[in-house]
């Protein structure tokens, strides 16, 4: 029956959260790498979680990019209330994605759909370190960076290391380095090995991984059987307060011990 199924899913969610050592897991039916409707379920789960968990007052929500995050944004609904105001910002600037799945775009879509506000962070991809330092002194950039540092909520994706390196058109020598260090996962512009150790970081402004440890509401959104290994690796050192929103395909694979 449906009740049995729901009960079973809840059991697996508890089991997975315990196995990964994080606060909570929510598992959607199916495999998100095969069925787009599963990614929409992630969006509904994120929306519901934000609606119930975000406190009253001002919330600063830092988001990452990627195709999962872009699809999740489309499911966000009204989150503003008389007492609650949300400002969406990109978590990090310019780590190499096409415009429609950039963190700036995800943050704008979420803000518009939830009736909140957003701020964009414009950092070109290819910059000399001199230009980069100069850019950081710009008042408009500084203002957004200050806001990003006040984030009390982060929503991010997780990807496979080499897949992300290729998507970002990283150089051959960088890809070789990632292979030599057995990179399996990527999140926030950081690459991780199977033990969840950082082996490479794209030097970009915005939230750094260590900052996320102190942020109360952290949501990681990733599913699909092919991402199981990446999710598992990333979670080894993920902040304990993380909520993972995933699907059955990834959950089953992780629990099998990939
Ligand atoms: O590039 C942004 C990002 O969030 C990465 O940190 C992550 O690995 C990737 O996108 C996930 O992308 P997708 O949801 O398309 O697999």
PDB file of C-alpha atoms and ligand atoms in Angstrom, residues 64-69 95-97 101 156-160 163-164 167-168 186-190 221 227, ligand 1:
ATOM      1  CA  UNK A  64      25.149  27.452  -6.610  1.00  0.00           C
ATOM      2  CA  UNK A  65      24.556  26.788 -10.302  1.00  0.00           C
ATOM      3  CA  UNK A  66      24.294  23.649 -12.419  1.00  0.00           C
ATOM      4  CA  UNK A  67      21.445  21.956 -14.285  1.00  0.00           C
ATOM      5  CA  UNK A  68      19.924  20.460 -11.117  1.00  0.00           C
ATOM      6  CA  UNK A  69      19.857  23.811  -9.328  1.00  0.00           C
ATOM      7  CA  UNK A  95      33.250  29.112 -11.922  1.00  0.00           C
ATOM      8  CA  UNK A  96      32.327  28.364 -15.505  1.00  0.00           C
ATOM      9  CA  UNK A  97      28.799  27.448 -16.542  1.00  0.00           C
ATOM     10  CA  UNK A 101      22.585  27.485 -15.242  1.00  0.00           C
ATOM     11  CA  UNK A 156      24.152  23.617  -3.784  1.00  0.00           C
ATOM     12  CA  UNK A 157      24.621  20.814  -6.282  1.00  0.00           C
ATOM     13  CA  UNK A 158      27.218  18.059  -6.389  1.00  0.00           C
ATOM     14  CA  UNK A 159      28.834  16.852  -9.600  1.00  0.00           C
ATOM     15  CA  UNK A 160      31.241  14.202 -10.851  1.00  0.00           C
ATOM     16  CA  UNK A 163      32.513  15.520 -15.916  1.00  0.00           C
ATOM     17  CA  UNK A 164      32.622  18.963 -14.304  1.00  0.00           C
ATOM     18  CA  UNK A 167      32.093  20.970 -18.755  1.00  0.00           C
ATOM     19  CA  UNK A 168      34.217  23.835 -17.454  1.00  0.00           C
ATOM     20  CA  UNK A 186      33.026  18.465  -7.277  1.00  0.00           C
ATOM     21  CA  UNK A 187      31.036  21.031  -5.366  1.00  0.00           C
ATOM     22  CA  UNK A 188      31.380  24.835  -4.957  1.00  0.00           C
ATOM     23  CA  UNK A 189      34.384  24.812  -7.289  1.00  0.00           C
ATOM     24  CA  UNK A 190      36.247  22.329  -5.045  1.00  0.00           C
ATOM     25  CA  UNK A 221      20.748  18.569  -4.174  1.00  0.00           C
ATOM     26  CA  UNK A 227      26.392  10.543  -9.168  1.00  0.00           C
TER      27      UNK A 227
HETATM   28  O1  LIG B   1      29.032  24.480 -11.398  1.00  0.00           O
HETATM   29  C1  LIG B   1      28.123  24.585 -10.356  1.00  0.00           C
HETATM   30  C2  LIG B   1      27.755  23.249  -9.766  1.00  0.00           C
HETATM   31  O2  LIG B   1      26.875  23.456  -8.693  1.00  0.00           O
HETATM   32  C3  LIG B   1      28.938  22.400  -9.336  1.00  0.00           C
HETATM   33  O3  LIG B   1      29.502  22.798  -8.126  1.00  0.00           O
HETATM   34  C4  LIG B   1      28.355  21.016  -9.346  1.00  0.00           C
HETATM   35  O4  LIG B   1      29.341  20.022  -9.437  1.00  0.00           O
HETATM   36  C5  LIG B   1      27.513  21.075 -10.583  1.00  0.00           C
HETATM   37  O5  LIG B   1      27.115  22.434 -10.742  1.00  0.00           O
HETATM   38  C6  LIG B   1      26.347  20.162 -10.612  1.00  0.00           C
HETATM   39  O6  LIG B   1      25.743  20.297 -11.860  1.00  0.00           O
HETATM   40  P1  LIG B   1      24.550  19.405 -12.379  1.00  0.00           P
HETATM   41  O7  LIG B   1      23.417  19.643 -11.459  1.00  0.00           O
HETATM   42  O8  LIG B   1      24.297  19.939 -13.760  1.00  0.00           O
HETATM   43  O9  LIG B   1      25.018  17.999 -12.376  1.00  0.00           O
END
